[in-house]
Every structure is written in C-alpha cells, then in structure tokens.
Amino acid sequence: MEYSWNKPVLTLYRERKPMERDPFVVAKARELRVTESEEGRLNGRIVDFFELMGSVDCLTSKELASDRYIICWFDDNEEDQSRAARRLTGVTFLSRVKFTVDSKGKRTYNGDFKAEYGKLR
C-alpha cells in the first residue's frame, strides 16, 4: 500500500534514550511518500524539503546519516485534528540526504529511508 502527503511540515528527532523533547529540525517538504509492503516493511522518500528551523546538515554527513530518527507530521486531510498525528520511528536513511542549491543559495534536499514502525492512518 502506498501513502502520500503533499506539503507536510515534518519534525525530525534523533531516536535516543532518554527521548528528545525538541526536534533537531523542522522541515517543509513538497511530498512525503511511504510504501508499506505486505510483510509490513516501510520504505519512503522525502521530496524537495527545506529547513524551517534547525539544520539538516547532519543528514548529509555519512556518520550521522546512519543514526535512527523519528519523523512526525499531521495529516491535513483528517478533519479531526486529534486523529491527524502521523509518525515513523526507527527511521534510517538509505544513503546520505542529497541537496541542490538554487541561484539564491537556497538548499533543497531529497532523501530515501526505511522505517521500523509507522502510524500512517
């Protein structure tokens, strides 16, 4: 089954003990795609995202890209906001997050990931 969200605002946390209370980055993406296989495996892609707060640079380094993350967002299509929270845990990026730089110096990032658990509905 494939899920897609347009223009989500994503909050990213490092998956650590004790749990982090503040995200290390808040980003806006053009699209978030997640595919759930019949075996329950979750793979996804964050398309054209940029920072609203914090820094994504740690995801572009080889050492820190191998960390585990939690990604949270709200589903704008859900009318009841108390049921709109979505989350992926155990997220690892399959390779370093790549970026392009436009003529004004703005970075736009793209990244593929896998996750261990997801609350997608």
CSV table of C-alpha atoms in Angstrom, one decimal:
chain,number,residue,atom,x,y,z
A,1,MET,CA,0.0,0.0,0.0
A,2,GLU,CA,1.3,3.4,-0.9
A,3,TYR,CA,0.7,6.6,1.1
A,4,SER,CA,1.4,10.2,0.0
A,5,TRP,CA,1.2,13.6,1.7
A,6,ASN,CA,1.5,16.9,-0.1
A,7,LYS,CA,3.4,19.8,1.5
A,8,PRO,CA,3.7,18.3,5.0
A,9,VAL,CA,5.6,20.0,7.8
A,10,LEU,CA,7.9,17.4,9.2
A,11,THR,CA,9.6,17.4,12.7
A,12,LEU,CA,12.6,15.2,13.0
A,13,TYR,CA,14.0,13.8,16.3
A,14,ARG,CA,17.1,11.7,16.9
A,15,GLU,CA,15.9,8.3,18.4
A,16,ARG,CA,17.8,8.3,21.7
A,17,LYS,CA,17.4,7.3,25.3
A,18,PRO,CA,16.1,9.4,27.0
A,19,MET,CA,13.8,10.6,24.3
A,20,GLU,CA,14.5,14.0,22.9
A,21,ARG,CA,11.7,16.6,23.6
A,22,ASP,CA,12.8,19.1,21.0
A,23,PRO,CA,13.2,18.3,17.3
A,24,PHE,CA,16.6,19.0,15.8
A,25,VAL,CA,15.0,20.2,12.6
A,26,VAL,CA,11.5,21.2,11.3
A,27,ALA,CA,11.2,21.0,7.5
A,28,LYS,CA,8.6,21.6,4.8
A,29,ALA,CA,8.5,19.0,2.0
A,30,ARG,CA,6.9,19.1,-1.4
A,31,GLU,CA,5.8,15.5,-0.8
A,32,LEU,CA,6.3,12.6,1.6
A,33,ARG,CA,5.8,9.1,0.2
A,34,VAL,CA,5.7,5.9,2.2
A,35,THR,CA,5.2,2.4,0.8
A,36,GLU,CA,4.2,-0.5,3.1
A,37,SER,CA,4.9,-4.0,1.8
A,38,GLU,CA,2.7,-7.0,2.6
A,39,GLU,CA,5.4,-8.1,5.1
A,40,GLY,CA,5.0,-4.7,6.9
A,41,ARG,CA,8.2,-3.1,5.7
A,42,LEU,CA,8.1,0.6,5.4
A,43,ASN,CA,10.1,2.5,2.7
A,44,GLY,CA,9.8,6.1,1.8
A,45,ARG,CA,11.0,9.3,0.2
A,46,ILE,CA,11.0,12.9,1.3
A,47,VAL,CA,10.8,15.0,-1.8
A,48,ASP,CA,12.2,18.6,-2.1
A,49,PHE,CA,12.3,19.6,1.5
A,50,PHE,CA,13.9,22.6,3.1
A,51,GLU,CA,14.5,23.7,6.7
A,52,LEU,CA,12.1,25.9,8.6
A,53,MET,CA,14.0,25.6,11.8
A,54,GLY,CA,17.3,23.8,12.7
A,55,SER,CA,19.8,22.2,10.4
A,56,VAL,CA,19.5,19.2,8.1
A,57,ASP,CA,23.3,19.2,7.5
A,58,CYS,CA,23.7,16.2,9.9
A,59,LEU,CA,21.7,14.1,7.5
A,60,THR,CA,24.2,14.9,4.7
A,61,SER,CA,27.2,13.5,6.6
A,62,LYS,CA,28.0,9.9,6.3
A,63,GLU,CA,28.4,9.3,10.1
A,64,LEU,CA,25.2,10.9,11.3
A,65,ALA,CA,23.0,9.8,8.4
A,66,SER,CA,23.3,6.3,9.8
A,67,ASP,CA,21.6,7.4,13.1
A,68,ARG,CA,18.0,6.4,13.8
A,69,TYR,CA,15.3,9.1,13.6
A,70,ILE,CA,11.6,9.7,14.4
A,71,ILE,CA,9.6,11.7,11.8
A,72,CYS,CA,6.3,13.3,12.9
A,73,TRP,CA,3.7,15.3,10.9
A,74,PHE,CA,0.0,16.0,10.7
A,75,ASP,CA,-2.4,14.7,8.0
A,76,ASP,CA,-4.2,17.7,6.7
A,77,ASN,CA,-6.9,15.5,5.1
A,78,GLU,CA,-8.0,14.3,8.5
A,79,GLU,CA,-10.9,16.5,9.7
A,80,ASP,CA,-10.5,15.5,13.4
A,81,GLN,CA,-7.1,17.0,14.4
A,82,SER,CA,-6.9,14.7,17.4
A,83,ARG,CA,-6.6,11.8,15.0
A,84,ALA,CA,-4.3,13.6,12.4
A,85,ALA,CA,-0.9,12.9,14.0
A,86,ARG,CA,1.3,10.6,11.9
A,87,ARG,CA,4.7,9.1,12.9
A,88,LEU,CA,7.5,7.0,11.7
A,89,THR,CA,10.1,5.5,14.1
A,90,GLY,CA,13.3,3.6,13.6
A,91,VAL,CA,13.9,5.7,10.5
A,92,THR,CA,17.3,5.2,8.8
A,93,PHE,CA,18.3,7.0,5.6
A,94,LEU,CA,19.4,4.6,2.9
A,95,SER,CA,22.1,7.0,1.8
A,96,ARG,CA,23.2,10.5,2.6
A,97,VAL,CA,20.5,13.0,2.0
A,98,LYS,CA,21.3,14.9,-1.2
A,99,PHE,CA,20.7,18.5,-1.9
A,100,THR,CA,20.7,21.1,-4.7
A,101,VAL,CA,21.4,24.8,-4.4
A,102,ASP,CA,19.4,27.3,-6.4
A,103,SER,CA,20.7,30.7,-7.7
A,104,LYS,CA,19.8,32.4,-4.4
A,105,GLY,CA,21.8,29.9,-2.4
A,106,LYS,CA,18.7,28.0,-1.0
A,107,ARG,CA,19.2,24.3,-0.4
A,108,THR,CA,16.5,21.8,-1.3
A,109,TYR,CA,17.0,18.2,0.0
A,110,ASN,CA,15.8,14.8,-1.1
A,111,GLY,CA,16.2,11.5,0.9
A,112,ASP,CA,15.1,7.9,0.8
A,113,PHE,CA,14.6,6.0,4.0
A,114,LYS,CA,13.3,2.9,5.7
A,115,ALA,CA,11.4,2.7,9.0
A,116,GLU,CA,10.6,0.1,11.5
A,117,TYR,CA,7.2,1.3,12.6
A,118,GLY,CA,4.7,3.8,11.2
A,119,LYS,CA,1.4,5.3,12.3
A,120,LEU,CA,0.1,6.2,8.9
A,121,ARG,CA,-3.7,6.1,9.4
